[in-house]
Coordinates of N, CA and C in Angstrom, one line a residue:
M1 N -20.9 -25.2 -10.7 CA -19.4 -25.1 -10.9 C -19.1 -23.6 -11.3
A2 N -20.0 -23.0 -12.1 CA -19.8 -21.6 -12.4 C -19.8 -20.7 -11.2
S3 N -20.7 -21.0 -10.3 CA -20.7 -20.2 -9.1 C -19.5 -20.3 -8.2
V4 N -18.9 -21.6 -8.2 CA -17.7 -21.8 -7.4 C -16.5 -21.0 -8.1
A5 N -16.5 -21.1 -9.4 CA -15.4 -20.3 -10.1 C -15.6 -18.8 -9.9
G6 N -16.8 -18.3 -9.9 CA -17.1 -16.9 -9.7 C -16.7 -16.5 -8.3
E7 N -16.9 -17.4 -7.3 CA -16.6 -17.0 -5.9 C -15.0 -17.0 -5.8
A8 N -14.4 -18.0 -6.4 CA -12.9 -18.1 -6.4 C -12.3 -16.8 -7.0
V9 N -12.8 -16.4 -8.1 CA -12.3 -15.2 -8.7 C -12.5 -13.9 -7.9
S10 N -13.7 -13.9 -7.3 CA -14.0 -12.7 -6.4 C -13.0 -12.7 -5.2
K11 N -12.8 -13.9 -4.6 CA -11.8 -13.9 -3.5 C -10.4 -13.5 -3.9
L12 N -10.0 -14.0 -5.0 CA -8.7 -13.6 -5.5 C -8.5 -12.1 -5.7
R13 N -9.6 -11.5 -6.3 CA -9.6 -10.1 -6.5 C -9.4 -9.3 -5.1
T14 N -10.2 -9.8 -4.1 CA -10.2 -9.2 -2.8 C -8.8 -9.3 -2.2
I15 N -8.3 -10.6 -2.2 CA -7.0 -10.8 -1.6 C -5.9 -10.0 -2.2
S16 N -6.0 -9.9 -3.5 CA -4.9 -9.2 -4.3 C -5.0 -7.7 -4.3
T17 N -6.1 -7.1 -3.8 CA -6.3 -5.7 -3.8 C -5.1 -4.9 -3.2
P18 N -4.7 -5.2 -2.0 CA -3.6 -4.4 -1.4 C -2.3 -4.4 -2.3
A19 N -2.0 -5.6 -2.9 CA -0.8 -5.7 -3.7 C -0.9 -4.9 -5.0
R20 N -2.1 -4.9 -5.6 CA -2.4 -4.2 -6.8 C -2.3 -2.7 -6.6
E21 N -2.8 -2.3 -5.4 CA -2.7 -0.8 -5.0 C -1.2 -0.4 -4.9
V22 N -0.4 -1.3 -4.3 CA 1.1 -1.0 -4.3 C 1.7 -0.9 -5.7
A23 N 1.3 -1.9 -6.5 CA 1.8 -1.9 -7.9 C 1.4 -0.6 -8.6
R24 N 0.2 -0.1 -8.5 CA -0.3 1.1 -9.1 C 0.5 2.3 -8.6
W25 N 0.8 2.3 -7.3 CA 1.6 3.4 -6.7 C 3.0 3.5 -7.4
Y26 N 3.6 2.3 -7.5 CA 4.9 2.3 -8.1 C 4.9 2.7 -9.6
E27 N 3.8 2.4 -10.3 CA 3.7 2.8 -11.7 C 3.8 4.3 -11.8
Q28 N 3.3 5.0 -10.8 CA 3.3 6.5 -10.8 C 4.5 7.1 -10.1
H29 N 5.2 6.3 -9.3 CA 6.4 6.7 -8.6 C 7.5 5.7 -8.7
P30 N 8.0 5.5 -9.8 CA 9.0 4.4 -10.0 C 10.3 4.5 -9.3
D31 N 10.7 5.7 -8.8 CA 11.9 5.9 -8.2 C 11.8 6.2 -6.7
A32 N 10.6 5.9 -6.1 CA 10.4 6.1 -4.7 C 9.9 4.8 -4.1
M33 N 10.0 4.7 -2.7 CA 9.5 3.6 -2.0 C 8.1 3.8 -1.5
Y34 N 7.3 2.8 -1.7 CA 5.9 2.9 -1.3 C 5.8 3.0 0.2
L35 N 5.0 4.0 0.7 CA 4.7 4.2 2.1 C 3.2 4.4 2.2
P36 N 2.5 3.9 3.2 CA 1.1 4.2 3.5 C 1.0 5.7 4.0
V37 N -0.2 6.2 3.9 CA -0.4 7.6 4.3 C 0.2 8.0 5.6
E38 N 0.0 7.1 6.6 CA 0.4 7.4 8.0 C 1.9 7.4 8.2
L39 N 2.7 6.9 7.2 CA 4.1 6.9 7.3 C 4.8 7.9 6.3
E40 N 4.0 8.6 5.5 CA 4.5 9.5 4.5 C 5.4 10.6 5.2
V41 N 5.2 10.9 6.4 CA 6.0 11.9 7.1 C 7.4 11.5 7.2
L42 N 7.7 10.2 7.2 CA 9.1 9.7 7.2 C 9.9 10.0 6.0
R43 N 9.2 10.2 4.9 CA 9.9 10.4 3.6 C 10.8 11.6 3.6
G44 N 10.5 12.6 4.4 CA 11.3 13.8 4.4 C 12.4 13.7 5.4
Q45 N 12.6 12.6 6.1 CA 13.6 12.5 7.1 C 14.9 11.8 6.5
K46 N 16.0 12.3 6.9 CA 17.3 11.7 6.4 C 17.6 10.4 7.2
L47 N 17.4 10.5 8.5 CA 17.7 9.3 9.4 C 16.5 8.8 10.0
I48 N 16.4 7.5 10.1 CA 15.2 6.9 10.8 C 15.7 5.8 11.7
S49 N 14.9 5.5 12.7 CA 15.2 4.5 13.8 C 14.9 3.1 13.3
S50 N 15.4 2.2 14.1 CA 15.1 0.7 13.9 C 13.6 0.5 13.9
D51 N 12.9 1.1 14.9 CA 11.4 0.9 14.9 C 10.8 1.4 13.6
Q52 N 11.2 2.5 13.1 CA 10.7 3.1 11.9 C 11.0 2.2 10.7
V53 N 12.2 1.6 10.7 CA 12.5 0.7 9.6 C 11.5 -0.5 9.6
S54 N 11.3 -1.0 10.8 CA 10.3 -2.1 10.9 C 8.9 -1.7 10.4
A55 N 8.5 -0.5 10.8 CA 7.2 -0.1 10.3 C 7.1 0.2 8.8
I56 N 8.2 0.6 8.3 CA 8.2 0.9 6.8 C 8.2 -0.4 6.0
V57 N 9.0 -1.4 6.5 CA 9.2 -2.6 5.7 C 8.0 -3.6 5.8
F58 N 7.5 -3.7 7.1 CA 6.5 -4.7 7.3 C 5.1 -4.1 7.7
T59 N 4.1 -4.9 7.4 CA 2.7 -4.4 7.7 C 2.3 -4.6 9.1
G60 N 2.8 -5.6 9.8 CA 2.3 -5.9 11.1 C 3.4 -6.0 12.1
P61 N 3.1 -6.3 13.4 CA 4.1 -6.3 14.4 C 4.9 -7.6 14.3
P62 N 6.1 -7.6 14.8 CA 6.9 -8.8 14.8 C 6.4 -9.8 15.8
P63 N 6.7 -11.1 15.7 CA 6.2 -12.1 16.6 C 6.5 -11.8 18.1
N64 N 7.7 -11.3 18.3 CA 8.1 -11.0 19.7 C 7.8 -9.5 20.1
S65 N 7.1 -8.8 19.2 CA 6.7 -7.4 19.4 C 7.9 -6.4 19.6
N66 N 9.1 -6.9 19.2 CA 10.3 -6.0 19.3 C 10.6 -5.4 17.9
H67 N 10.0 -4.2 17.7 CA 10.2 -3.6 16.4 C 11.7 -3.1 16.2
T68 N 12.3 -2.7 17.3 CA 13.7 -2.3 17.3 C 14.6 -3.4 16.8
Q69 N 14.4 -4.6 17.3 CA 15.2 -5.7 17.0 C 15.0 -6.1 15.5
R70 N 13.7 -6.2 15.1 CA 13.4 -6.6 13.7 C 13.9 -5.6 12.7
G71 N 13.8 -4.3 13.0 CA 14.3 -3.3 12.1 C 15.8 -3.3 11.9
A72 N 16.5 -3.4 13.0 CA 18.0 -3.5 12.9 C 18.4 -4.8 12.3
G73 N 17.7 -5.9 12.6 CA 18.0 -7.2 12.0 C 17.8 -7.2 10.5
W74 N 16.8 -6.5 10.0 CA 16.5 -6.5 8.6 C 17.6 -5.7 7.9
C75 N 18.0 -4.6 8.5 CA 19.1 -3.8 8.0 C 20.4 -4.6 7.8
R76 N 20.8 -5.3 8.9 CA 22.0 -6.2 8.9 C 21.9 -7.2 7.7
K77 N 20.7 -7.8 7.6 CA 20.5 -8.9 6.6 C 20.7 -8.3 5.2
H78 N 20.4 -7.1 5.0 CA 20.5 -6.5 3.7 C 21.7 -5.6 3.5
G79 N 22.6 -5.7 4.4 CA 23.9 -4.9 4.2 C 23.8 -3.4 4.4
I80 N 22.8 -3.0 5.1 CA 22.6 -1.6 5.4 C 23.3 -1.2 6.7
E81 N 24.3 -0.3 6.5 CA 25.1 0.0 7.7 C 24.5 1.2 8.5
E82 N 24.9 1.2 9.8 CA 24.4 2.3 10.6 C 25.1 3.6 10.2
H83 N 24.4 4.6 10.0 CA 25.0 5.9 9.6 C 25.6 6.6 10.9
I84 N 24.9 6.3 12.0 CA 25.4 6.8 13.3 C 25.6 5.5 14.2
P85 N 26.8 5.4 14.8 CA 27.1 4.2 15.6 C 26.0 4.0 16.7
Y86 N 25.8 2.7 17.0 CA 24.8 2.3 18.0 C 25.2 2.8 19.4
D87 N 24.2 3.3 20.1 CA 24.5 3.8 21.5 C 23.5 3.1 22.4
P88 N 24.1 2.2 23.3 CA 23.2 1.5 24.3 C 22.3 2.4 25.1
Q89 N 22.7 3.6 25.3 CA 21.9 4.5 26.1 C 20.7 5.1 25.3
Q90 N 20.8 5.0 24.0 CA 19.7 5.4 23.1 C 19.5 4.4 22.0
K91 N 18.9 3.2 22.5 CA 18.8 2.1 21.6 C 18.0 2.3 20.3
N92 N 17.0 3.2 20.4 CA 16.2 3.4 19.2 C 16.4 4.8 18.6
A93 N 17.6 5.4 18.7 CA 17.9 6.7 18.1 C 18.0 6.5 16.6
P94 N 17.5 7.5 15.8 CA 17.6 7.4 14.4 C 19.1 7.2 13.9
R95 N 19.4 6.2 13.2 CA 20.8 6.0 12.8 C 20.9 5.3 11.4
F96 N 19.7 5.0 10.8 CA 19.8 4.4 9.4 C 19.3 5.5 8.4
L97 N 20.0 5.5 7.2 CA 19.6 6.4 6.2 C 18.3 5.9 5.5
F98 N 17.3 6.8 5.4 CA 16.1 6.5 4.7 C 16.4 6.1 3.3
A99 N 17.3 6.8 2.7 CA 17.7 6.5 1.3 C 18.2 5.0 1.1
D100 N 18.9 4.5 2.1 CA 19.4 3.1 2.0 C 18.2 2.1 2.1
I101 N 17.2 2.4 2.9 CA 16.1 1.5 3.0 C 15.3 1.5 1.7
E102 N 15.1 2.7 1.2 CA 14.4 2.9 -0.1 C 15.1 2.2 -1.2
R103 N 16.4 2.3 -1.3 CA 17.2 1.6 -2.3 C 17.0 0.1 -2.3
V104 N 17.0 -0.5 -1.1 CA 16.9 -1.9 -1.0 C 15.5 -2.4 -1.4
I105 N 14.5 -1.7 -0.9 CA 13.1 -2.1 -1.2 C 12.8 -2.0 -2.7
I106 N 13.2 -0.9 -3.3 CA 13.0 -0.7 -4.7 C 13.7 -1.8 -5.5
S107 N 14.9 -2.3 -5.1 CA 15.6 -3.3 -5.8 C 14.9 -4.7 -5.7
M108 N 14.0 -4.8 -4.7 CA 13.3 -6.1 -4.6 C 12.0 -6.2 -5.5
L109 N 11.7 -5.2 -6.2 CA 10.6 -5.2 -7.1 C 10.9 -6.1 -8.3
P110 N 9.9 -6.7 -9.0 CA 10.2 -7.6 -10.1 C 11.1 -6.9 -11.1
A111 N 12.0 -7.6 -11.7 CA 13.0 -7.0 -12.7 C 12.3 -6.4 -13.9
N112 N 11.1 -6.9 -14.3 CA 10.5 -6.4 -15.5 C 9.3 -5.4 -15.2
F113 N 9.3 -5.0 -13.9 CA 8.2 -4.1 -13.5 C 8.2 -2.8 -14.4
P114 N 7.0 -2.3 -14.8 CA 5.7 -2.6 -14.4 C 4.9 -3.7 -15.1
L115 N 5.6 -4.4 -16.1 CA 4.9 -5.4 -16.9 C 5.1 -6.8 -16.3
A116 N 3.9 -7.4 -16.0 CA 4.0 -8.8 -15.6 C 4.0 -9.7 -16.8
D117 N 3.4 -9.3 -17.9 CA 3.4 -10.1 -19.1 C 3.7 -9.2 -20.3
Q118 N 5.0 -9.2 -20.7 CA 5.4 -8.2 -21.8 C 4.7 -8.5 -23.1
K119 N 4.5 -9.8 -23.4 CA 3.9 -10.2 -24.7 C 2.5 -9.6 -24.8
N120 N 1.7 -9.6 -23.7 CA 0.4 -9.1 -23.8 C 0.2 -7.7 -23.1
N121 N 1.4 -7.1 -22.8 CA 1.4 -5.8 -22.2 C 0.5 -5.6 -21.0
L122 N 0.6 -6.7 -20.2 CA -0.3 -6.7 -18.9 C 0.6 -6.3 -17.7
K123 N 0.1 -5.3 -17.1 CA 0.8 -4.7 -15.9 C 0.5 -5.5 -14.6
Y124 N 1.4 -5.4 -13.7 CA 1.2 -6.1 -12.4 C 0.0 -5.6 -11.7
S125 N -0.4 -4.3 -11.9 CA -1.6 -3.7 -11.3 C -2.9 -4.3 -11.9
E126 N -2.7 -5.0 -13.0 CA -3.9 -5.5 -13.7 C -4.1 -7.0 -13.5
V127 N -3.1 -7.7 -13.0 CA -3.3 -9.2 -12.9 C -4.3 -9.6 -11.8
L128 N -4.8 -10.8 -11.9 CA -5.8 -11.3 -11.0 C -5.2 -11.7 -9.7
C129 N -4.1 -12.4 -9.7 CA -3.5 -12.9 -8.5 C -2.1 -12.3 -8.3
L130 N -2.1 -11.4 -7.3 CA -0.9 -10.7 -6.9 C -0.8 -10.6 -5.4
T131 N 0.3 -10.8 -4.8 CA 0.5 -10.7 -3.4 C 1.7 -9.8 -3.0
R132 N 1.7 -9.4 -1.8 CA 2.9 -8.7 -1.3 C 3.8 -9.8 -0.7
L133 N 5.1 -9.6 -0.8 CA 6.1 -10.6 -0.4 C 5.7 -11.1 1.0
N134 N 5.7 -12.4 1.2 CA 5.5 -13.1 2.4 C 4.0 -13.0 2.9
E135 N 3.1 -12.5 2.1 CA 1.7 -12.4 2.5 C 1.1 -13.8 2.7
L136 N 1.6 -14.8 2.0 CA 1.1 -16.2 2.2 C 1.8 -16.9 3.2
A137 N 2.8 -16.3 3.9 CA 3.6 -16.9 5.0 C 3.8 -15.9 6.1
E138 N 2.7 -15.6 6.8 CA 2.6 -14.5 7.8 C 3.8 -14.6 8.8
A139 N 4.3 -15.8 9.1 CA 5.3 -15.8 10.1 C 6.6 -15.0 9.8
W140 N 6.8 -14.9 8.5 CA 8.0 -14.1 8.0 C 7.7 -12.6 8.0
G141 N 6.5 -12.2 8.1 CA 6.2 -10.8 8.0 C 5.9 -10.3 6.6
T142 N 4.7 -9.8 6.4 CA 4.3 -9.3 5.1 C 5.0 -8.0 4.8
Y143 N 5.6 -7.8 3.6 CA 6.3 -6.6 3.2 C 5.2 -5.6 2.8
R144 N 5.3 -4.3 3.1 CA 4.4 -3.3 2.7 C 4.5 -3.0 1.2
G145 N 5.8 -2.9 0.8 CA 6.0 -2.3 -0.6 C 6.7 -3.2 -1.5
V146 N 6.7 -4.5 -1.4 CA 7.3 -5.4 -2.3 C 6.2 -6.4 -2.8
I147 N 6.0 -6.5 -4.1 CA 5.0 -7.4 -4.6 C 5.6 -8.7 -5.3
V148 N 4.7 -9.7 -5.3 CA 5.1 -11.0 -5.9 C 4.0 -11.5 -6.7
L149 N 4.4 -12.0 -7.9 CA 3.4 -12.7 -8.8 C 3.5 -14.2 -8.5
P150 N 2.6 -14.8 -7.8 CA 2.7 -16.2 -7.4 C 2.8 -17.1 -8.7
D151 N 3.8 -18.0 -8.8 CA 3.9 -18.9 -9.8 C 3.5 -20.3 -9.3
T152 N 3.6 -21.3 -10.1 CA 3.3 -22.7 -9.7 C 4.2 -23.1 -8.5
G153 N 5.5 -22.8 -8.5 CA 6.4 -23.2 -7.4 C 6.0 -22.5 -6.1
Y154 N 5.6 -21.2 -6.2 CA 5.3 -20.5 -5.0 C 4.0 -21.1 -4.4
I155 N 3.0 -21.4 -5.2 CA 1.8 -22.0 -4.7 C 2.1 -23.4 -4.1
Q156 N 2.9 -24.2 -4.9 CA 3.2 -25.5 -4.4 C 3.9 -25.5 -3.0
N157 N 4.8 -24.6 -2.8 CA 5.4 -24.4 -1.5 C 4.4 -24.2 -0.4
Q158 N 3.3 -23.4 -0.7 CA 2.3 -23.1 0.3 C 1.5 -24.4 0.6
L159 N 1.3 -25.2 -0.5 CA 0.4 -26.4 -0.3 C 1.2 -27.5 0.4
S160 N 2.5 -27.7 0.1 CA 3.2 -28.8 0.6 C 4.3 -28.5 1.7
G161 N 4.6 -27.2 1.7 CA 5.6 -26.7 2.7 C 7.0 -27.1 2.2
T162 N 8.0 -26.5 2.8 CA 9.4 -26.8 2.5 C 10.2 -27.0 3.9
R163 N 11.5 -27.1 3.8 CA 12.2 -27.3 5.0 C 12.1 -26.1 5.9
T164 N 11.9 -24.9 5.4 CA 11.9 -23.7 6.2 C 10.5 -23.1 6.2
T165 N 9.5 -23.6 5.5 CA 8.2 -23.0 5.4 C 7.1 -24.0 5.7
H166 N 6.2 -23.7 6.7 CA 5.1 -24.6 6.9 C 4.0 -24.5 5.8
S167 N 3.4 -25.6 5.5 CA 2.3 -25.5 4.5 C 1.1 -24.8 5.1
I168 N 0.2 -24.4 4.2 CA -1.0 -23.7 4.7 C -1.8 -24.6 5.6
F169 N -1.8 -25.9 5.3 CA -2.5 -26.8 6.2 C -2.0 -26.8 7.6
D170 N -0.6 -26.9 7.7 CA 0.0 -26.9 9.0 C -0.3 -25.6 9.8
R171 N -0.3 -24.4 9.1 CA -0.5 -23.2 9.7 C -1.9 -23.0 10.3
F172 N -2.8 -23.7 9.7 CA -4.2 -23.7 10.2 C -4.6 -24.9 10.9
G173 N -3.6 -25.8 11.2 CA -3.9 -27.0 12.1 C -4.7 -28.1 11.4
C174 N -4.6 -28.2 10.1 CA -5.4 -29.2 9.3 C -4.5 -30.4 9.1
C175 N -5.0 -31.6 9.3 CA -4.3 -32.8 9.1 C -5.2 -33.9 8.6
E176 N -4.6 -35.0 8.1 CA -5.4 -36.2 7.7 C -6.1 -36.8 8.9
L177 N -7.1 -37.7 8.7 CA -7.8 -38.3 9.8 C -6.9 -39.1 10.7
D178 N -5.8 -39.7 10.2 CA -4.9 -40.4 11.0 C -3.8 -39.5 11.7
G179 N -4.0 -38.2 11.5 CA -3.1 -37.3 12.2 C -1.8 -36.9 11.4
S180 N -1.6 -37.5 10.2 CA -0.5 -37.3 9.4 C -0.6 -35.9 8.7
P181 N 0.5 -35.3 8.3 CA 0.4 -34.0 7.6 C -0.4 -34.1 6.3
M182 N -1.1 -33.0 6.1 CA -1.9 -32.9 4.9 C -1.1 -32.2 3.8
Q183 N -1.0 -32.9 2.6 CA -0.3 -32.3 1.5 C -1.0 -32.6 0.2
I184 N -0.9 -31.7 -0.7 CA -1.5 -31.8 -2.0 C -0.7 -31.0 -3.0
T185 N -0.6 -31.5 -4.2 CA 0.1 -30.8 -5.3 C -0.8 -30.0 -6.2
T186 N -0.3 -29.1 -6.9 CA -1.2 -28.3 -7.8 C -1.7 -29.3 -8.9
H187 N -1.0 -30.3 -9.3 CA -1.4 -31.3 -10.3 C -2.6 -32.1 -9.7
Q188 N -2.6 -32.5 -8.4 CA -3.7 -33.2 -7.8 C -4.9 -32.3 -7.7
F189 N -4.7 -31.0 -7.5 CA -5.8 -30.1 -7.5 C -6.5 -30.0 -8.8
R190 N -5.7 -30.0 -9.9 CA -6.3 -29.9 -11.2 C -7.2 -31.2 -11.5
H191 N -6.7 -32.4 -11.1 CA -7.4 -33.6 -11.3 C -8.7 -33.6 -10.4
F192 N -8.6 -33.0 -9.2 CA -9.8 -32.9 -8.4 C -10.9 -32.1 -9.0
L193 N -10.5 -30.9 -9.5 CA -11.4 -30.0 -10.1 C -12.0 -30.6 -11.4
N194 N -11.2 -31.3 -12.1 CA -11.7 -32.0 -13.3 C -12.7 -33.0 -13.0
T195 N -12.5 -33.8 -11.9 CA -13.4 -34.8 -11.5 C -14.7 -34.1 -11.0
V196 N -14.6 -33.1 -10.3 CA -15.8 -32.3 -9.8 C -16.6 -31.8 -11.0
A197 N -15.9 -31.3 -12.0 CA -16.6 -30.7 -13.2 C -17.3 -31.8 -13.9
Q198 N -16.7 -33.0 -14.1 CA -17.3 -34.1 -14.8 C -18.5 -34.6 -14.0
M199 N -18.4 -34.7 -12.7 CA -19.6 -35.1 -11.9 C -20.7 -34.1 -12.0
G200 N -20.4 -32.9 -12.3 CA -21.4 -31.8 -12.5 C -21.9 -31.7 -13.9
G201 N -21.4 -32.6 -14.8 CA -21.9 -32.7 -16.1 C -21.3 -31.7 -17.1
L202 N -20.1 -31.1 -16.7 CA -19.4 -30.2 -17.6 C -18.5 -30.9 -18.5

């Protein structure tokens, strides 16, 4: 049982590494938006294109491979107006203010950042389980510079799914022997682990 727990902790540390790196970056640069090294060149630009917005906000390509559409759509969703009117002849011309993108991304950080636990003075960069926004729901696109501290509700949604989110079992094609959807609650997981521990003599 100890080896299972050790492996679980090791995996959590590995999975959480990118998010903790983002958290550490924000601790040192609280008034700036996180960018990976390859995108730092955009920080000095006043205007950026829809493609560049998509690359700044998300870690991977969109499902339809259309960065222009995703970048512009994200801006519309968050109320970011075009600084320069759209031109059909130059669909991906720079027209969004970098400062507007930065403002929205920074506003999405946890309200009490950098402290995840104020009572114990624990920073987000020090917690065991930390993810980037949507990292557990790849279809939505993982955010580069927004972090999330998963709580019970967040994990439960991944286990059972919601009206708008597939469960982790659905995403990986897992189902019961009769073909019905596989679901489990965090409470059931605790009972299962307790049973395994008792069977192991703990």
